[in-house]
mmCIF file of C-alpha atoms in Angstrom:
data_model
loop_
_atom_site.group_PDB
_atom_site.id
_atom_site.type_symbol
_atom_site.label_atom_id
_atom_site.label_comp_id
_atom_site.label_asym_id
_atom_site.label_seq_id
_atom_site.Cartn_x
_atom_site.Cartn_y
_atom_site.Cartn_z
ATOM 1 C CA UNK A 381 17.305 -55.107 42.656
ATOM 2 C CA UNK A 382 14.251 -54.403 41.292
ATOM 3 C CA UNK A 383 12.800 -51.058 39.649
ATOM 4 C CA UNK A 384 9.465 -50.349 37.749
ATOM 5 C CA UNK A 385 9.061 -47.746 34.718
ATOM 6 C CA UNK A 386 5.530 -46.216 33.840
ATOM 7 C CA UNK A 387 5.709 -45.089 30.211
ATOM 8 C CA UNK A 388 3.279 -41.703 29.973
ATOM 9 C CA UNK A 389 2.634 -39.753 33.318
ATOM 10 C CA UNK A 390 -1.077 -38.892 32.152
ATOM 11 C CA UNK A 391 -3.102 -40.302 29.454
ATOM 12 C CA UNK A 392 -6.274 -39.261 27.996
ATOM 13 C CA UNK A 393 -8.967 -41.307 26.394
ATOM 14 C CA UNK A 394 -12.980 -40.378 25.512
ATOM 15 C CA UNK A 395 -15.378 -42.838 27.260
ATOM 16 C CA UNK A 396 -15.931 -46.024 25.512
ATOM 17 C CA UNK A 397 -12.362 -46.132 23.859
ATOM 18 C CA UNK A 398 -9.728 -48.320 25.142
ATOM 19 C CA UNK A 399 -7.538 -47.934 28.267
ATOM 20 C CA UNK A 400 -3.606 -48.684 28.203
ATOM 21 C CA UNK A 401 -1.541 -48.102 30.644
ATOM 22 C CA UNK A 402 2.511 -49.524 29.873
ATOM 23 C CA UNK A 403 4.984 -50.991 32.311
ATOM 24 C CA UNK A 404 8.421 -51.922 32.228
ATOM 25 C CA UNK A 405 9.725 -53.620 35.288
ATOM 26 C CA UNK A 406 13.234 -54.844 35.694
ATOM 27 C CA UNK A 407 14.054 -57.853 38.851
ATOM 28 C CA UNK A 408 16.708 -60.039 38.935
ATOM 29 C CA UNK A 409 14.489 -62.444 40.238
ATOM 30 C CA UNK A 410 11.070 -64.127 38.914
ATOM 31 C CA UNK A 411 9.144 -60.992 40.085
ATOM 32 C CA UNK A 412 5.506 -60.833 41.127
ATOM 33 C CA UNK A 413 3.966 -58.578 39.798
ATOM 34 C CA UNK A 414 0.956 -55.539 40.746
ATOM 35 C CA UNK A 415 -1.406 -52.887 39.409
ATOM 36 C CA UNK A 416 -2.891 -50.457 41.835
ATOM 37 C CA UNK A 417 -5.458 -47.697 41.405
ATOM 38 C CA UNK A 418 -5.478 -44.421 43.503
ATOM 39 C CA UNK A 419 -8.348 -42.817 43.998
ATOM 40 C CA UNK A 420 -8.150 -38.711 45.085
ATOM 41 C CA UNK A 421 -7.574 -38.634 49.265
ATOM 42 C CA UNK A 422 -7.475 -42.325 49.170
ATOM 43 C CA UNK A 423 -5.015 -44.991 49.645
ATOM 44 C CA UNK A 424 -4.198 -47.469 47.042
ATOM 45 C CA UNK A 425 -6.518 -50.329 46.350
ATOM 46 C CA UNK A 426 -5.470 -53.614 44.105
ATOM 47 C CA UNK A 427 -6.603 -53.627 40.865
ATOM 48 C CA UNK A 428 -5.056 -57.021 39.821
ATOM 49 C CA UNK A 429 -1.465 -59.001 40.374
ATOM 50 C CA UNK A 430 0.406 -61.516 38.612
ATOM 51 C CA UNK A 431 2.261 -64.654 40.042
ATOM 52 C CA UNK A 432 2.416 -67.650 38.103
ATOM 53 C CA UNK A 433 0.949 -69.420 35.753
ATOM 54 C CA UNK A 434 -1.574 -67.675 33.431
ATOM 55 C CA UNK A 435 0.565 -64.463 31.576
ATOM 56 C CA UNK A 436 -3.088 -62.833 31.119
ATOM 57 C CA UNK A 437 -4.437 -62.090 34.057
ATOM 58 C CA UNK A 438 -8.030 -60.631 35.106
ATOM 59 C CA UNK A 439 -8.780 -57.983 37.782
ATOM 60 C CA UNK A 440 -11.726 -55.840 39.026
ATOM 61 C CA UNK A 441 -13.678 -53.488 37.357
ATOM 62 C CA UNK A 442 -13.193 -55.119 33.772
ATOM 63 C CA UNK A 443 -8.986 -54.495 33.764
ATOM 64 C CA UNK A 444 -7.043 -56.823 32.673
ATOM 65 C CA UNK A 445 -3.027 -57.223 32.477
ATOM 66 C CA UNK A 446 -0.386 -59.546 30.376
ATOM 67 C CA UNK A 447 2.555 -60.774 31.486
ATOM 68 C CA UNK A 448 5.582 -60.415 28.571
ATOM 69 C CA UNK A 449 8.815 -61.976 30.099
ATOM 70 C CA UNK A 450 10.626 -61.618 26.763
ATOM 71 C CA UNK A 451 9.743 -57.801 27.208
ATOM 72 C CA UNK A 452 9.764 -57.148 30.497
ATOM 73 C CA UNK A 453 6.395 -55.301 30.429
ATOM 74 C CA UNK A 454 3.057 -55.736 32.081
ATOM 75 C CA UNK A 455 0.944 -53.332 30.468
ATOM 76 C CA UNK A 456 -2.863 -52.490 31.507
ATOM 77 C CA UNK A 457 -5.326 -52.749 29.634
ATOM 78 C CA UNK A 458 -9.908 -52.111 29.687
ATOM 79 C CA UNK A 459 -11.483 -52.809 25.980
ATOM 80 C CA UNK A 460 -14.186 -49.752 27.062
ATOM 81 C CA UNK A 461 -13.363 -46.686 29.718
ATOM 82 C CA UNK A 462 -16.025 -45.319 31.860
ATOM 83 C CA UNK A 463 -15.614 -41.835 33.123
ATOM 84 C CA UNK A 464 -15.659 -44.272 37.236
ATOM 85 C CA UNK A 465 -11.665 -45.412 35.465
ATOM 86 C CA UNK A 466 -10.526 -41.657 36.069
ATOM 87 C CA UNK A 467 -7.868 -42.016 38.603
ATOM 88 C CA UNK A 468 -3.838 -42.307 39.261
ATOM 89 C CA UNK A 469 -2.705 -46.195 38.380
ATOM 90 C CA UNK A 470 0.273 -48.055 39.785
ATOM 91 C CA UNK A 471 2.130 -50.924 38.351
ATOM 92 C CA UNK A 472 4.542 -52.092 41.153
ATOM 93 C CA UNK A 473 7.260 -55.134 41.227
ATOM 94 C CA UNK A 474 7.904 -57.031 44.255
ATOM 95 C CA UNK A 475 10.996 -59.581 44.177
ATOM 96 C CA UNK A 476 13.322 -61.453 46.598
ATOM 97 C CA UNK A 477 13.216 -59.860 50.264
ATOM 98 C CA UNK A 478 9.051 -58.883 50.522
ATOM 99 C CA UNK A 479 10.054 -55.174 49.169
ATOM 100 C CA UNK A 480 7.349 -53.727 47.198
ATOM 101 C CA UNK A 481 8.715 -51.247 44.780
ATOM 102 C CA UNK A 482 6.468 -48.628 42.863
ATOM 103 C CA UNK A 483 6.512 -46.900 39.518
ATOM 104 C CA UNK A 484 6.201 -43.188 39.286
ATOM 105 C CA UNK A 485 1.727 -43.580 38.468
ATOM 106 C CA UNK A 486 -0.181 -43.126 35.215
ATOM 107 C CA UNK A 487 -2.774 -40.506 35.568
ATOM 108 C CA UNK A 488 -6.020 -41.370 33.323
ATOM 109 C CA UNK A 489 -7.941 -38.990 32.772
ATOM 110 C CA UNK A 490 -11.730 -39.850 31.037
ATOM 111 C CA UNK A 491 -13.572 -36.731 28.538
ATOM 112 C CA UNK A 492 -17.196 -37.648 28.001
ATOM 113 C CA UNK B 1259 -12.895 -57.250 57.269
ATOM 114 C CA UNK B 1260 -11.483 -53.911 58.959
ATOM 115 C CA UNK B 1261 -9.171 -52.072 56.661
ATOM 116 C CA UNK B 1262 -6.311 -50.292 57.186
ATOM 117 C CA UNK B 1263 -6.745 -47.315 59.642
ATOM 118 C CA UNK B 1264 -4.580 -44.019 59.910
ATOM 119 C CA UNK B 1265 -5.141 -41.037 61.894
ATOM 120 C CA UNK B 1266 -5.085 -38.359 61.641
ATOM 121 C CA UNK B 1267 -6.512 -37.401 58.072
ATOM 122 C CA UNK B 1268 -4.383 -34.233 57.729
ATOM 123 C CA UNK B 1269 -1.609 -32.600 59.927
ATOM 124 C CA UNK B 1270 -0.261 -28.779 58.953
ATOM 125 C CA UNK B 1271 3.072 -28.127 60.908
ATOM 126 C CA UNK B 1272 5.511 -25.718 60.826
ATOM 127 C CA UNK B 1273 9.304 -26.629 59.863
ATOM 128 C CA UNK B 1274 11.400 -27.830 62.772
ATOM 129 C CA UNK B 1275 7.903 -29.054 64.312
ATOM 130 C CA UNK B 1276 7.474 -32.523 65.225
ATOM 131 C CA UNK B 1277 4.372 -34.848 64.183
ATOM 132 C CA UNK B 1278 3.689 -38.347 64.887
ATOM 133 C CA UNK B 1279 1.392 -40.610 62.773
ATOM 134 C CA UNK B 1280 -0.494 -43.887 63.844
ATOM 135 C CA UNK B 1281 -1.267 -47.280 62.142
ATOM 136 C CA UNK B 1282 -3.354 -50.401 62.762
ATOM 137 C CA UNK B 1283 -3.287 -52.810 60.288
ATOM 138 C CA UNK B 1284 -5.530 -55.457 59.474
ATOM 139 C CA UNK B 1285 -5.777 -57.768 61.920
ATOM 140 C CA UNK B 1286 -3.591 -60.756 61.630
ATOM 141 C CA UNK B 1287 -1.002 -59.148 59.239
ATOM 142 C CA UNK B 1288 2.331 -59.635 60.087
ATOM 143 C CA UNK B 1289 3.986 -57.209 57.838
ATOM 144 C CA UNK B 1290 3.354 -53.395 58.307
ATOM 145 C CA UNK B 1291 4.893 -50.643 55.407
ATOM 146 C CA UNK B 1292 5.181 -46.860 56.200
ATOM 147 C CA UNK B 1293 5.238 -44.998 52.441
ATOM 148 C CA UNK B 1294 6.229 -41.285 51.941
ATOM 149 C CA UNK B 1295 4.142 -40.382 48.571
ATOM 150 C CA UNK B 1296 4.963 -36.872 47.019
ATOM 151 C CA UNK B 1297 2.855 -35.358 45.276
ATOM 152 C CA UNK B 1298 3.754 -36.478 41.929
ATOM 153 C CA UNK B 1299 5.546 -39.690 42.647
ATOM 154 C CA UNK B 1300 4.897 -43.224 43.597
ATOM 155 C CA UNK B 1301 5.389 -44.332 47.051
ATOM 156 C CA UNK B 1302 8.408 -45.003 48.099
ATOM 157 C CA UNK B 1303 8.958 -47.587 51.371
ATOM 158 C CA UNK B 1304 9.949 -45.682 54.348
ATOM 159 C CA UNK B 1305 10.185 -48.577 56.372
ATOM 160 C CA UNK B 1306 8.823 -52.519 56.893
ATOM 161 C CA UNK B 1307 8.407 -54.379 60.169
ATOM 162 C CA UNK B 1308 7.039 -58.244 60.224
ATOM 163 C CA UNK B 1309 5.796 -58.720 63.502
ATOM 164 C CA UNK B 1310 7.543 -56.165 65.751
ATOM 165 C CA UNK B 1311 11.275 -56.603 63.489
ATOM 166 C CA UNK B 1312 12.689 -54.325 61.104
ATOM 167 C CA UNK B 1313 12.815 -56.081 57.735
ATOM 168 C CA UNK B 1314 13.991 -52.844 55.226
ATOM 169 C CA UNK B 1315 14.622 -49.536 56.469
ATOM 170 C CA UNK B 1316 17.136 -48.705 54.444
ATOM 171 C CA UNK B 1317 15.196 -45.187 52.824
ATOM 172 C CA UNK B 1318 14.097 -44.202 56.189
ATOM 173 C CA UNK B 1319 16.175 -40.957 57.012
ATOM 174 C CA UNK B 1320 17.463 -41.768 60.413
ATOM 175 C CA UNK B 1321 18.126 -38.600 61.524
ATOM 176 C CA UNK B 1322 14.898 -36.886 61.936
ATOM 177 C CA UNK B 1323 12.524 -40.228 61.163
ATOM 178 C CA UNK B 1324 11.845 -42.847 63.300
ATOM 179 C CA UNK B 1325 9.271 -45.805 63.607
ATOM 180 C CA UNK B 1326 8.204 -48.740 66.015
ATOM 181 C CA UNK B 1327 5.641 -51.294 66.575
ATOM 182 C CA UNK B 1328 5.139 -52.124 69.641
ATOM 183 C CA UNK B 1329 3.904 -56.075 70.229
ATOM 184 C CA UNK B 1330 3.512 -56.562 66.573
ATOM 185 C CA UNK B 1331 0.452 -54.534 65.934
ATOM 186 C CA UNK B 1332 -0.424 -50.823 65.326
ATOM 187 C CA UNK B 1333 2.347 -48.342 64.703
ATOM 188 C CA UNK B 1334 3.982 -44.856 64.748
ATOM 189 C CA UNK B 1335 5.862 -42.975 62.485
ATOM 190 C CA UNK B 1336 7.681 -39.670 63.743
ATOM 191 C CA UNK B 1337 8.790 -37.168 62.014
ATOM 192 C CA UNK B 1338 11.631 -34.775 64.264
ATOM 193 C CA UNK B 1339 12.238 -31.954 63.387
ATOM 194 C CA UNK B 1340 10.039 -31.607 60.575
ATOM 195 C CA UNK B 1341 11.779 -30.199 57.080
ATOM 196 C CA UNK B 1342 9.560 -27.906 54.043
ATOM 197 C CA UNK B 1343 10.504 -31.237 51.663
ATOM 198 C CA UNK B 1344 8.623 -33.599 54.406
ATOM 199 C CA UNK B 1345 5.505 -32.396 53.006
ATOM 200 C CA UNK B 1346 3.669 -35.649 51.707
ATOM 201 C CA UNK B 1347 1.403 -38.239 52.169
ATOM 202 C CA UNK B 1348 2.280 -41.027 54.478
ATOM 203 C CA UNK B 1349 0.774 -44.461 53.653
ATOM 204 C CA UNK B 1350 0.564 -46.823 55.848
ATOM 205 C CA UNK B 1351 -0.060 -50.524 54.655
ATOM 206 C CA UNK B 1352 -0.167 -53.904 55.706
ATOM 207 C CA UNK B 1353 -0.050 -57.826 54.332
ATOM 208 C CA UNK B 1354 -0.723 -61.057 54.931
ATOM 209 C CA UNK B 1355 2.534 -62.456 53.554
ATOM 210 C CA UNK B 1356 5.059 -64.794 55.016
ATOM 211 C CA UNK B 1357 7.558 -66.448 54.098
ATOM 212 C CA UNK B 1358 5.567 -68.587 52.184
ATOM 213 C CA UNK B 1359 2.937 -65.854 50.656
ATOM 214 C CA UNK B 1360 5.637 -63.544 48.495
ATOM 215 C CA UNK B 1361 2.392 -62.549 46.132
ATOM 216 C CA UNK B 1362 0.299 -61.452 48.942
ATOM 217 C CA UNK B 1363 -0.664 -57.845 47.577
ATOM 218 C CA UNK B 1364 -0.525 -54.340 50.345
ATOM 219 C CA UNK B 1365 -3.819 -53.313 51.857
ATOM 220 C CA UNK B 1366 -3.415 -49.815 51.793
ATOM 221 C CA UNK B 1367 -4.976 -46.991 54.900
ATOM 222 C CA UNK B 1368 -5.942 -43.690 53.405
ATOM 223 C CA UNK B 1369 -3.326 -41.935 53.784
ATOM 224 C CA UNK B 1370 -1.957 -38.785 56.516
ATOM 225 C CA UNK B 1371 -1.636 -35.328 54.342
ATOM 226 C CA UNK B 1372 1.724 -33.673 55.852
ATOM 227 C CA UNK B 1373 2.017 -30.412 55.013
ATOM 228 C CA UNK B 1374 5.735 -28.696 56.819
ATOM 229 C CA UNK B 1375 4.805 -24.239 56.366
#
């Protein structure tokens, strides 16, 4: 089975500073592994996933996520936030059977 | 390409009501996933069909919820009768995947706003 922890239900950070966003996922399998962003009265769009391969991995809009098997994390990460970042963020763990399963959402939230 | 669509946008009921939501998927994706999102919370997988199957509907409360897609395409998710704690969004989403495409990520719809009065 697999499950997926989100470590801070909102975090803050001015504009410019640097975005992270922690996840813990546990799978008894070799898991693959997603971050999704929520925008308000929208569904959820991919930000970036990890399969194999490459443990640093490169999405959209300037994110970018590492893979830490010995820690069982995949943490989120953007070197500069824009006040466009403020939104609700997903990490989510898919392993054996195609089931998708999400962590509870990081709110970020931008100040100018 | 077409995303995900949903209708409708929003739905107000009262408790003991019933509502019914639609889905059609990207065309071409096999798998189709009806999430319940409170307000709050991640989503959390109501159900999964690849083609017209079940796969997982092991969260889906039986009693009041039920699901199908017909000829492997668009789908419906009812809700009967309708309870206060129903009140959510419903996500509908759909992928690529097979057998042979685990890492194929969810294309999400917008969403249907349930609120049960």
């Amino acid at each position: 089975a697999q499950s997926v922890t989100q470590l801070g239900s909102h975090v803050s950070v001015s504009e410019g500073a640097l975005v992270l966003l922690r996840c813990n996922y546990s799978s008894s399998v070799p898991p693959y592994l997603f971050w999704y962003v929520q925008y308000p009265n929208q569904g959820l769009q991919l930000l970036l996933k990890y399969t194999t391969g490459a443990t640093l991995v490169k999405g959209i809009n300037g994110f970018e996520a590492e893979f830490k098997k010995s820690e069982t994390s995949f943490h989120l990460t953007k070197p500069s936030a824009h006040m466009s970042d403020a939104a609700e963020y997903f990490c989510a763990v898919k392993g054996g059977g195609f089931k998708t399963i999400f962590g509870a959402g990081t709110r970020l939230f931008v100040k100018a | 390409e077409a995303g995900v669509a949903q209708s409708p946008r929003y739905k107000i009921i009262e408790k003991r009501q019933s509502v019914a939501f639609w889905c059609n998927p990207i065309s071409g994706h096999a798998t189709l996933y009806w999430y319940q999102q409170i307000l709050g919370q991640g989503p959390k997988l109501l159900i999964q069909f690849q083609n017209n199957g079940v796969v997982d509907d092991s969260q889906l409360p039986k009693d009041r919820f039920s699901a199908e897609r017909l000829k492997g395409v668009d789908s419906t998710l009812k809700i009967q009768p309708a309870k206060l704690e129903d009140s959510a969004v419903y996500l509908c989403a759909s992928s690529a995947h097979s057998t042979g495409a685990q890492n194929s990520p969810l294309h999400f719809g917008n969403g249907t706003r349930l609120t049960v009065t």
